[in-house]
mmCIF file of C-alpha atoms in Angstrom:
data_model
loop_
_atom_site.group_PDB
_atom_site.id
_atom_site.type_symbol
_atom_site.label_atom_id
_atom_site.label_comp_id
_atom_site.label_asym_id
_atom_site.label_seq_id
_atom_site.Cartn_x
_atom_site.Cartn_y
_atom_site.Cartn_z
ATOM 1 C CA UNK A 7 -59.923 26.740 -44.453
ATOM 2 C CA UNK A 8 -58.762 30.024 -44.205
ATOM 3 C CA UNK A 9 -55.249 31.207 -44.351
ATOM 4 C CA UNK A 10 -52.907 33.373 -42.569
ATOM 5 C CA UNK A 11 -50.322 35.178 -44.812
ATOM 6 C CA UNK A 12 -47.603 37.117 -43.236
ATOM 7 C CA UNK A 13 -46.358 40.584 -44.900
ATOM 8 C CA UNK A 14 -42.576 40.999 -43.826
ATOM 9 C CA UNK A 15 -40.728 44.709 -43.508
ATOM 10 C CA UNK A 16 -40.953 46.306 -46.590
ATOM 11 C CA UNK A 17 -43.133 44.080 -48.214
ATOM 12 C CA UNK A 18 -47.022 43.755 -49.624
ATOM 13 C CA UNK A 19 -49.254 40.867 -49.770
ATOM 14 C CA UNK A 20 -52.996 40.827 -51.164
ATOM 15 C CA UNK A 21 -55.723 37.814 -50.484
ATOM 16 C CA UNK A 22 -59.238 37.125 -51.317
ATOM 17 C CA UNK A 23 -61.864 36.005 -48.474
ATOM 18 C CA UNK A 24 -61.472 34.417 -46.059
ATOM 19 C CA UNK A 25 -58.001 34.716 -45.929
ATOM 20 C CA UNK A 26 -56.056 37.409 -44.165
ATOM 21 C CA UNK A 27 -52.586 38.941 -43.812
ATOM 22 C CA UNK A 28 -50.383 40.165 -40.678
ATOM 23 C CA UNK A 29 -47.745 42.277 -40.226
ATOM 24 C CA UNK A 30 -45.564 42.099 -37.082
ATOM 25 C CA UNK A 31 -44.360 44.967 -34.963
ATOM 26 C CA UNK A 32 -44.735 47.482 -36.799
ATOM 27 C CA UNK A 33 -43.064 50.679 -34.915
ATOM 28 C CA UNK A 34 -41.911 53.844 -37.319
ATOM 29 C CA UNK A 35 -43.375 51.647 -40.296
ATOM 30 C CA UNK A 36 -47.055 52.378 -41.168
ATOM 31 C CA UNK A 37 -49.245 49.270 -42.155
ATOM 32 C CA UNK A 38 -51.854 50.302 -45.046
ATOM 33 C CA UNK A 39 -54.729 48.138 -45.890
ATOM 34 C CA UNK A 40 -56.615 48.391 -48.482
ATOM 35 C CA UNK A 41 -60.271 46.499 -49.330
ATOM 36 C CA UNK A 42 -62.458 45.806 -51.820
ATOM 37 C CA UNK A 43 -65.781 44.728 -49.327
ATOM 38 C CA UNK A 44 -67.493 43.622 -52.925
ATOM 39 C CA UNK A 45 -65.020 41.482 -54.490
ATOM 40 C CA UNK A 46 -63.574 40.616 -50.687
ATOM 41 C CA UNK A 47 -60.269 41.443 -51.980
ATOM 42 C CA UNK A 48 -57.584 42.875 -49.486
ATOM 43 C CA UNK A 49 -54.057 43.699 -49.551
ATOM 44 C CA UNK A 50 -51.346 45.083 -47.245
ATOM 45 C CA UNK A 51 -48.307 46.473 -47.157
ATOM 46 C CA UNK A 52 -45.603 47.515 -44.739
ATOM 47 C CA UNK A 53 -43.765 50.614 -45.927
ATOM 48 C CA UNK A 54 -40.396 51.982 -44.001
ATOM 49 C CA UNK A 55 -40.046 55.065 -45.603
ATOM 50 C CA UNK A 56 -42.348 58.231 -46.909
ATOM 51 C CA UNK A 57 -41.282 58.810 -49.964
ATOM 52 C CA UNK A 58 -39.293 57.329 -53.179
ATOM 53 C CA UNK A 59 -38.332 59.899 -54.809
ATOM 54 C CA UNK A 60 -36.904 61.910 -51.805
ATOM 55 C CA UNK A 61 -33.645 59.720 -51.621
ATOM 56 C CA UNK A 62 -31.005 58.842 -54.143
ATOM 57 C CA UNK A 63 -29.705 55.528 -53.030
ATOM 58 C CA UNK A 64 -31.422 52.183 -52.798
ATOM 59 C CA UNK A 65 -35.018 53.197 -54.277
ATOM 60 C CA UNK A 66 -35.671 50.344 -56.741
ATOM 61 C CA UNK A 67 -37.183 48.745 -53.682
ATOM 62 C CA UNK A 68 -40.304 49.993 -54.358
ATOM 63 C CA UNK A 69 -42.814 47.546 -51.450
ATOM 64 C CA UNK A 70 -40.733 50.143 -49.389
ATOM 65 C CA UNK A 71 -41.832 53.288 -49.706
ATOM 66 C CA UNK A 72 -45.435 54.918 -49.488
ATOM 67 C CA UNK A 73 -46.109 56.160 -52.685
ATOM 68 C CA UNK A 74 -44.357 53.382 -54.812
ATOM 69 C CA UNK A 75 -45.716 50.272 -52.587
ATOM 70 C CA UNK A 76 -49.478 51.601 -52.954
ATOM 71 C CA UNK A 77 -49.784 51.991 -56.364
ATOM 72 C CA UNK A 78 -48.031 48.775 -56.935
ATOM 73 C CA UNK A 79 -50.455 46.953 -54.851
ATOM 74 C CA UNK A 80 -53.334 48.382 -55.918
ATOM 75 C CA UNK A 81 -52.721 47.222 -59.501
ATOM 76 C CA UNK A 82 -52.310 43.964 -58.453
ATOM 77 C CA UNK A 83 -55.884 44.216 -56.452
ATOM 78 C CA UNK A 84 -56.961 45.193 -59.537
ATOM 79 C CA UNK A 85 -55.205 42.320 -61.312
ATOM 80 C CA UNK A 86 -57.337 39.730 -59.083
ATOM 81 C CA UNK A 87 -60.517 41.889 -60.041
ATOM 82 C CA UNK A 88 -60.687 44.464 -56.985
ATOM 83 C CA UNK A 89 -63.165 47.878 -58.402
ATOM 84 C CA UNK A 90 -60.197 50.223 -57.053
ATOM 85 C CA UNK A 91 -62.964 53.264 -57.466
ATOM 86 C CA UNK A 92 -64.306 51.628 -54.429
ATOM 87 C CA UNK A 93 -61.689 50.727 -52.600
ATOM 88 C CA UNK A 94 -61.611 52.308 -48.295
ATOM 89 C CA UNK A 95 -58.243 52.441 -46.154
ATOM 90 C CA UNK A 96 -57.480 51.606 -42.674
ATOM 91 C CA UNK A 97 -54.148 52.772 -41.812
ATOM 92 C CA UNK A 98 -52.309 51.913 -38.616
ATOM 93 C CA UNK A 99 -47.994 52.181 -37.141
ATOM 94 C CA UNK A 100 -46.402 55.436 -37.355
ATOM 95 C CA UNK A 101 -45.356 55.624 -34.031
ATOM 96 C CA UNK A 102 -43.017 57.720 -32.519
ATOM 97 C CA UNK A 103 -40.553 54.678 -31.203
ATOM 98 C CA UNK A 104 -37.663 57.282 -29.430
ATOM 99 C CA UNK A 105 -38.554 60.624 -27.925
ATOM 100 C CA UNK A 106 -35.566 62.834 -29.235
ATOM 101 C CA UNK A 107 -34.765 66.316 -30.376
ATOM 102 C CA UNK A 108 -33.722 65.196 -33.680
ATOM 103 C CA UNK A 109 -36.007 65.545 -36.920
ATOM 104 C CA UNK A 110 -34.279 62.336 -38.013
ATOM 105 C CA UNK A 111 -35.905 60.206 -35.696
ATOM 106 C CA UNK A 112 -39.635 61.193 -36.321
ATOM 107 C CA UNK A 113 -39.896 59.215 -39.376
ATOM 108 C CA UNK A 114 -43.089 57.627 -38.137
ATOM 109 C CA UNK A 115 -44.796 60.819 -38.667
ATOM 110 C CA UNK A 116 -43.010 61.719 -41.864
ATOM 111 C CA UNK A 117 -44.106 57.817 -43.134
ATOM 112 C CA UNK A 118 -48.435 58.492 -41.714
ATOM 113 C CA UNK A 119 -48.367 62.132 -43.085
ATOM 114 C CA UNK A 120 -46.855 60.862 -46.913
ATOM 115 C CA UNK A 121 -49.716 57.495 -46.858
ATOM 116 C CA UNK A 122 -52.483 60.220 -46.376
ATOM 117 C CA UNK A 123 -51.089 61.799 -48.895
ATOM 118 C CA UNK A 124 -50.912 59.426 -50.667
ATOM 119 C CA UNK A 125 -54.219 58.372 -50.665
ATOM 120 C CA UNK A 126 -56.111 61.538 -50.468
ATOM 121 C CA UNK A 127 -54.450 62.141 -54.185
ATOM 122 C CA UNK A 128 -55.872 58.783 -55.467
ATOM 123 C CA UNK A 129 -58.753 59.207 -53.498
ATOM 124 C CA UNK A 130 -59.130 56.546 -51.465
ATOM 125 C CA UNK A 131 -60.855 57.101 -47.765
ATOM 126 C CA UNK A 132 -58.968 56.283 -45.020
ATOM 127 C CA UNK A 133 -61.762 54.639 -43.388
ATOM 128 C CA UNK A 134 -60.127 53.928 -39.571
ATOM 129 C CA UNK A 135 -56.776 54.632 -38.446
ATOM 130 C CA UNK A 136 -55.181 53.992 -34.991
ATOM 131 C CA UNK A 137 -51.197 55.764 -35.477
ATOM 132 C CA UNK A 138 -48.663 57.745 -34.167
ATOM 133 C CA UNK A 139 -47.765 57.773 -30.031
ATOM 134 C CA UNK A 140 -44.862 56.092 -29.024
ATOM 135 C CA UNK A 141 -45.500 52.376 -28.819
ATOM 136 C CA UNK A 142 -45.333 49.210 -31.581
ATOM 137 C CA UNK A 143 -48.922 47.400 -33.356
ATOM 138 C CA UNK A 144 -48.917 44.046 -34.128
ATOM 139 C CA UNK A 145 -51.915 43.905 -37.274
ATOM 140 C CA UNK A 146 -54.361 41.761 -38.579
ATOM 141 C CA UNK A 147 -56.474 42.416 -41.834
ATOM 142 C CA UNK A 148 -59.440 40.290 -42.537
ATOM 143 C CA UNK A 149 -60.277 39.786 -46.513
ATOM 144 C CA UNK A 150 -63.917 38.303 -45.234
ATOM 145 C CA UNK A 151 -64.812 41.556 -43.623
ATOM 146 C CA UNK A 152 -62.411 43.967 -43.914
ATOM 147 C CA UNK A 153 -61.929 44.194 -40.083
ATOM 148 C CA UNK A 154 -58.525 45.006 -38.786
ATOM 149 C CA UNK A 155 -57.243 43.921 -35.546
ATOM 150 C CA UNK A 156 -54.409 45.925 -33.683
ATOM 151 C CA UNK A 157 -52.255 44.455 -31.232
ATOM 152 C CA UNK A 158 -49.576 46.084 -28.864
ATOM 153 C CA UNK A 159 -47.249 45.112 -25.829
ATOM 154 C CA UNK A 160 -48.615 47.765 -23.926
ATOM 155 C CA UNK A 161 -51.889 48.582 -24.821
ATOM 156 C CA UNK A 162 -53.555 45.728 -25.993
ATOM 157 C CA UNK A 163 -55.566 43.970 -28.599
ATOM 158 C CA UNK A 164 -58.428 46.783 -30.418
ATOM 159 C CA UNK A 165 -60.366 45.888 -33.680
ATOM 160 C CA UNK A 166 -61.052 48.738 -35.651
ATOM 161 C CA UNK B 2 -11.625 50.565 -54.699
ATOM 162 C CA UNK B 3 -14.247 52.787 -52.932
ATOM 163 C CA UNK B 4 -16.935 50.784 -50.872
ATOM 164 C CA UNK B 5 -20.430 52.061 -52.409
ATOM 165 C CA UNK B 6 -22.501 49.121 -51.004
ATOM 166 C CA UNK B 7 -22.122 45.968 -48.045
ATOM 167 C CA UNK B 8 -22.309 43.707 -51.171
ATOM 168 C CA UNK B 9 -18.645 45.489 -51.823
ATOM 169 C CA UNK B 10 -16.946 44.492 -49.236
ATOM 170 C CA UNK B 11 -14.669 40.955 -49.245
ATOM 171 C CA UNK B 12 -13.202 38.821 -47.087
ATOM 172 C CA UNK B 13 -10.450 41.341 -45.904
ATOM 173 C CA UNK B 14 -12.713 43.986 -45.268
ATOM 174 C CA UNK B 15 -15.288 41.267 -43.232
ATOM 175 C CA UNK B 16 -12.047 40.109 -41.516
ATOM 176 C CA UNK B 17 -10.846 43.426 -40.577
ATOM 177 C CA UNK B 18 -14.740 44.684 -39.421
ATOM 178 C CA UNK B 19 -14.739 41.009 -37.039
ATOM 179 C CA UNK B 20 -11.568 42.714 -35.602
ATOM 180 C CA UNK B 21 -12.522 46.309 -35.184
ATOM 181 C CA UNK B 22 -15.851 44.956 -33.453
ATOM 182 C CA UNK B 23 -13.449 43.154 -31.173
ATOM 183 C CA UNK B 24 -11.456 45.479 -29.621
ATOM 184 C CA UNK B 25 -14.296 48.173 -29.166
ATOM 185 C CA UNK B 26 -16.458 45.503 -27.901
ATOM 186 C CA UNK B 27 -14.333 44.389 -25.727
ATOM 187 C CA UNK B 28 -13.870 48.164 -24.497
ATOM 188 C CA UNK B 29 -17.189 47.432 -23.933
ATOM 189 C CA UNK B 30 -17.703 44.352 -21.591
ATOM 190 C CA UNK B 31 -14.870 46.017 -19.484
ATOM 191 C CA UNK B 32 -17.039 48.758 -18.758
ATOM 192 C CA UNK B 33 -20.406 46.400 -18.460
ATOM 193 C CA UNK B 34 -18.154 44.084 -15.915
ATOM 194 C CA UNK B 35 -16.944 46.926 -13.410
ATOM 195 C CA UNK B 36 -20.232 48.481 -13.613
ATOM 196 C CA UNK B 37 -22.012 45.301 -12.581
ATOM 197 C CA UNK B 38 -18.913 43.351 -10.284
ATOM 198 C CA UNK B 39 -19.219 40.356 -12.728
ATOM 199 C CA UNK B 40 -16.823 38.770 -15.651
ATOM 200 C CA UNK B 41 -18.124 39.350 -18.985
ATOM 201 C CA UNK B 42 -17.020 37.775 -21.008
ATOM 202 C CA UNK B 43 -17.361 38.258 -25.386
ATOM 203 C CA UNK B 44 -16.920 36.104 -28.367
ATOM 204 C CA UNK B 45 -15.517 36.836 -31.870
ATOM 205 C CA UNK B 46 -18.120 39.080 -33.175
ATOM 206 C CA UNK B 47 -19.534 37.988 -36.326
ATOM 207 C CA UNK B 48 -20.742 41.097 -39.167
ATOM 208 C CA UNK B 49 -23.782 40.750 -40.751
ATOM 209 C CA UNK B 50 -25.448 41.716 -43.840
ATOM 210 C CA UNK B 51 -28.873 40.939 -43.793
ATOM 211 C CA UNK B 52 -32.101 42.122 -45.122
ATOM 212 C CA UNK B 53 -34.780 44.072 -42.507
ATOM 213 C CA UNK B 54 -36.531 41.397 -42.231
ATOM 214 C CA UNK B 55 -34.150 39.071 -41.382
ATOM 215 C CA UNK B 56 -32.159 41.305 -39.738
ATOM 216 C CA UNK B 57 -35.181 41.180 -37.105
ATOM 217 C CA UNK B 58 -35.722 36.855 -37.335
ATOM 218 C CA UNK B 59 -31.939 36.834 -36.642
ATOM 219 C CA UNK B 60 -32.220 39.458 -33.409
ATOM 220 C CA UNK B 61 -34.626 37.259 -31.797
ATOM 221 C CA UNK B 62 -38.441 38.265 -33.864
ATOM 222 C CA UNK B 63 -40.483 40.534 -34.457
ATOM 223 C CA UNK B 64 -42.784 40.137 -31.749
ATOM 224 C CA UNK B 65 -39.779 40.034 -28.625
ATOM 225 C CA UNK B 66 -40.274 42.856 -26.386
ATOM 226 C CA UNK B 67 -36.937 44.599 -25.546
ATOM 227 C CA UNK B 68 -35.255 46.929 -23.890
ATOM 228 C CA UNK B 69 -34.161 49.032 -27.277
ATOM 229 C CA UNK B 70 -31.389 51.728 -26.236
ATOM 230 C CA UNK B 71 -30.832 53.349 -29.454
ATOM 231 C CA UNK B 72 -26.934 55.905 -29.172
ATOM 232 C CA UNK B 73 -26.228 57.480 -32.306
ATOM 233 C CA UNK B 74 -22.897 57.636 -33.240
ATOM 234 C CA UNK B 75 -20.912 60.779 -35.313
ATOM 235 C CA UNK B 76 -18.650 62.261 -37.143
ATOM 236 C CA UNK B 77 -15.956 60.550 -39.206
ATOM 237 C CA UNK B 78 -18.275 57.561 -38.329
ATOM 238 C CA UNK B 79 -21.859 57.768 -38.496
ATOM 239 C CA UNK B 80 -24.526 54.575 -37.327
ATOM 240 C CA UNK B 81 -25.712 54.237 -33.975
ATOM 241 C CA UNK B 82 -24.999 51.762 -31.783
ATOM 242 C CA UNK B 83 -28.321 49.708 -31.018
ATOM 243 C CA UNK B 84 -28.996 47.850 -27.298
ATOM 244 C CA UNK B 85 -31.958 45.015 -27.490
ATOM 245 C CA UNK B 86 -31.699 44.313 -24.013
ATOM 246 C CA UNK B 87 -33.370 40.672 -22.587
ATOM 247 C CA UNK B 88 -34.162 39.875 -19.188
ATOM 248 C CA UNK B 89 -30.830 38.470 -18.489
ATOM 249 C CA UNK B 90 -29.162 41.764 -18.304
ATOM 250 C CA UNK B 91 -31.963 44.332 -17.089
ATOM 251 C CA UNK B 92 -31.824 42.022 -14.437
ATOM 252 C CA UNK B 93 -28.295 41.730 -13.332
ATOM 253 C CA UNK B 94 -27.720 45.728 -13.692
ATOM 254 C CA UNK B 95 -31.160 46.386 -11.994
ATOM 255 C CA UNK B 96 -30.187 43.703 -8.932
ATOM 256 C CA UNK B 97 -26.646 45.755 -8.711
ATOM 257 C CA UNK B 98 -28.392 49.370 -9.072
ATOM 258 C CA UNK B 99 -31.364 48.503 -6.902
ATOM 259 C CA UNK B 100 -31.198 45.039 -5.125
ATOM 260 C CA UNK B 101 -34.532 43.684 -6.375
ATOM 261 C CA UNK B 102 -34.063 41.122 -9.843
ATOM 262 C CA UNK B 103 -37.896 40.999 -10.066
ATOM 263 C CA UNK B 104 -38.911 42.640 -13.252
ATOM 264 C CA UNK B 105 -41.220 43.043 -15.666
ATOM 265 C CA UNK B 106 -39.626 44.261 -18.851
ATOM 266 C CA UNK B 107 -42.997 46.655 -19.494
ATOM 267 C CA UNK B 108 -43.564 47.643 -15.964
ATOM 268 C CA UNK B 109 -39.658 48.800 -15.155
ATOM 269 C CA UNK B 110 -39.564 52.291 -12.722
ATOM 270 C CA UNK B 111 -37.873 55.544 -14.206
ATOM 271 C CA UNK B 112 -35.304 55.044 -12.232
ATOM 272 C CA UNK B 113 -34.313 51.706 -13.509
ATOM 273 C CA UNK B 114 -34.965 52.784 -17.136
ATOM 274 C CA UNK B 115 -32.223 55.950 -16.555
ATOM 275 C CA UNK B 116 -29.606 53.437 -15.189
ATOM 276 C CA UNK B 117 -29.861 51.097 -18.409
ATOM 277 C CA UNK B 118 -29.879 54.486 -20.603
ATOM 278 C CA UNK B 119 -26.587 55.607 -18.630
ATOM 279 C CA UNK B 120 -25.115 51.879 -19.181
ATOM 280 C CA UNK B 121 -25.627 52.240 -22.766
ATOM 281 C CA UNK B 122 -24.419 55.602 -22.621
ATOM 282 C CA UNK B 123 -20.861 54.445 -21.093
ATOM 283 C CA UNK B 124 -20.856 51.003 -23.403
ATOM 284 C CA UNK B 125 -21.212 52.736 -25.945
ATOM 285 C CA UNK B 126 -18.827 55.342 -25.334
ATOM 286 C CA UNK B 127 -15.924 52.982 -24.050
ATOM 287 C CA UNK B 128 -16.747 50.737 -28.039
ATOM 288 C CA UNK B 129 -15.876 53.908 -30.220
ATOM 289 C CA UNK B 130 -13.293 55.198 -27.999
ATOM 290 C CA UNK B 131 -11.383 51.968 -28.683
ATOM 291 C CA UNK B 132 -12.443 52.429 -32.392
ATOM 292 C CA UNK B 133 -11.106 56.249 -32.444
ATOM 293 C CA UNK B 134 -7.758 55.038 -30.432
ATOM 294 C CA UNK B 135 -6.949 52.353 -32.859
ATOM 295 C CA UNK B 136 -7.527 54.553 -35.976
ATOM 296 C CA UNK B 137 -7.023 58.170 -35.303
ATOM 297 C CA UNK B 138 -11.141 59.014 -36.025
ATOM 298 C CA UNK B 139 -12.865 61.554 -34.238
ATOM 299 C CA UNK B 140 -16.238 59.446 -33.024
ATOM 300 C CA UNK B 141 -18.591 60.718 -30.987
ATOM 301 C CA UNK B 142 -21.518 59.457 -29.327
ATOM 302 C CA UNK B 143 -24.826 61.497 -29.193
ATOM 303 C CA UNK B 144 -27.466 61.275 -26.340
ATOM 304 C CA UNK B 145 -28.911 58.118 -25.805
ATOM 305 C CA UNK B 146 -32.955 57.281 -26.386
ATOM 306 C CA UNK B 147 -34.786 54.117 -24.645
ATOM 307 C CA UNK B 148 -37.986 52.183 -25.895
ATOM 308 C CA UNK B 149 -39.220 49.401 -24.093
ATOM 309 C CA UNK B 150 -41.515 47.406 -27.284
ATOM 310 C CA UNK B 151 -41.416 44.411 -29.958
ATOM 311 C CA UNK B 152 -38.006 43.926 -31.275
ATOM 312 C CA UNK B 153 -39.724 44.673 -34.780
ATOM 313 C CA UNK B 154 -40.880 47.640 -34.071
ATOM 314 C CA UNK B 155 -37.462 49.354 -32.525
ATOM 315 C CA UNK B 156 -34.841 47.955 -35.282
ATOM 316 C CA UNK B 157 -37.604 50.019 -37.422
ATOM 317 C CA UNK B 158 -35.605 52.946 -36.352
ATOM 318 C CA UNK B 159 -31.902 52.322 -38.087
ATOM 319 C CA UNK B 160 -33.666 50.152 -40.712
ATOM 320 C CA UNK B 161 -35.429 53.339 -41.931
ATOM 321 C CA UNK B 162 -32.918 55.058 -41.196
ATOM 322 C CA UNK B 163 -30.147 53.010 -43.180
ATOM 323 C CA UNK B 164 -33.194 52.447 -45.482
ATOM 324 C CA UNK B 165 -32.418 56.026 -47.120
ATOM 325 C CA UNK B 166 -28.973 54.562 -48.574
ATOM 326 C CA UNK B 167 -29.633 50.695 -49.265
ATOM 327 C CA UNK B 168 -31.696 47.488 -49.155
ATOM 328 C CA UNK B 169 -29.641 45.794 -45.778
ATOM 329 C CA UNK B 170 -28.643 46.232 -43.042
ATOM 330 C CA UNK B 171 -24.758 45.726 -41.813
ATOM 331 C CA UNK B 172 -23.943 44.993 -38.267
ATOM 332 C CA UNK B 173 -21.142 44.157 -36.128
ATOM 333 C CA UNK B 174 -23.004 41.584 -33.119
ATOM 334 C CA UNK B 175 -21.154 40.500 -30.158
ATOM 335 C CA UNK B 176 -21.912 36.729 -28.178
ATOM 336 C CA UNK B 177 -21.620 38.100 -24.263
ATOM 337 C CA UNK B 178 -20.814 35.849 -21.954
ATOM 338 C CA UNK B 179 -21.559 35.925 -18.384
ATOM 339 C CA UNK B 180 -20.047 33.128 -16.164
ATOM 340 C CA UNK B 181 -19.632 31.583 -19.156
ATOM 341 C CA UNK B 182 -23.022 31.410 -20.056
ATOM 342 C CA UNK B 183 -24.046 33.348 -23.438
ATOM 343 C CA UNK B 184 -27.088 36.202 -22.742
ATOM 344 C CA UNK B 185 -29.621 36.907 -25.294
ATOM 345 C CA UNK B 186 -29.059 40.113 -25.249
ATOM 346 C CA UNK B 187 -27.080 42.089 -27.755
ATOM 347 C CA UNK B 188 -24.842 44.976 -28.339
ATOM 348 C CA UNK B 189 -24.078 45.493 -32.432
ATOM 349 C CA UNK B 190 -22.286 48.427 -34.170
ATOM 350 C CA UNK B 191 -24.621 49.828 -37.200
ATOM 351 C CA UNK B 192 -22.548 52.006 -39.517
ATOM 352 C CA UNK B 193 -23.701 53.476 -42.985
ATOM 353 C CA UNK B 194 -21.296 52.355 -45.749
ATOM 354 C CA UNK B 195 -19.646 55.610 -46.449
ATOM 355 C CA UNK B 196 -18.589 55.816 -43.049
ATOM 356 C CA UNK B 197 -17.080 51.966 -43.671
ATOM 357 C CA UNK B 198 -15.795 53.172 -46.702
ATOM 358 C CA UNK B 199 -13.538 56.108 -43.802
ATOM 359 C CA UNK B 200 -13.155 53.369 -41.782
ATOM 360 C CA UNK B 201 -11.491 50.640 -44.034
ATOM 361 C CA UNK B 202 -9.422 53.741 -45.292
ATOM 362 C CA UNK B 203 -7.972 54.914 -42.160
ATOM 363 C CA UNK B 204 -6.646 51.212 -41.573
ATOM 364 C CA UNK B 205 -4.802 51.204 -44.995
ATOM 365 C CA UNK B 206 -7.369 48.439 -46.031
ATOM 366 C CA UNK B 207 -8.848 50.424 -48.939
ATOM 367 C CA UNK B 208 -6.769 52.921 -50.758
#
């Protein structure tokens, strides 16, 4: 029997085959899925903010930020036996939920940019992405084969 | 004493915020009642201090489809008024203005969404005007924004904004009653920590 583990907002989890990871209703947040296909170890992070170094308060929660969540999740995947030099990434979310002239509401775009930058720095290739636009996404990541299912209220279901 | 975290609030401060919410929401509901021609009552508000995931679960769960309206507020109090409207209120508004209650939240016409945005604007302005009058503070509402989507995706936006300063959200939430029946739609005030400090100071609760 495979288990489906739920990842909350500002949280990450890892699992091995045949289990899967789900996170609900990514809006401006980004879901980062990392996978090592040989060990079939998967990780899913649901980050809210781009950069832990850019803010003054509340920075202790490392799972909240793209930069800190990614490195912590990689450490946990390594400890579980993943080959971290072989990791690939799939990302989803980072929508602009509200159209506004004010840059503070474009947090989705900034989140995607920060995730791409951190993954590039760690030399982890992004093999699939479904980001931006203006709608929320629920994603399920399968450790068995690294497939990512994306569901949205307006666009339905797709596999990337 | 200064309020630097939501956790710094004591029972007395929470009581005062509850009353502030009561006065603001009372004024907003009067505005709503006159627009839809039906009496809307409120119950005593609740002041909630919750983690981001808890706040989403408490508001109805991440995947529920809602009409989300954010009205940013600025000047002496900064933060947002957030509406999470469900079928109950949306049907009432649409039937009042458009004569039909056969609606699908994901397929509202542009006229319907602008009527809902305007409703949010008027209710938010009524809410903050009551608080401004009570405290002598200057509070302005900015242009409202609407999105119809999963509740969790909508709440990710205020969560990200408050998340720069805190790991929790504080929201003052009112239960609305129409014809004595409680509705699921929500209107809530989400102030920043700094604004709470100013608000409580203006009322002489903290020195």
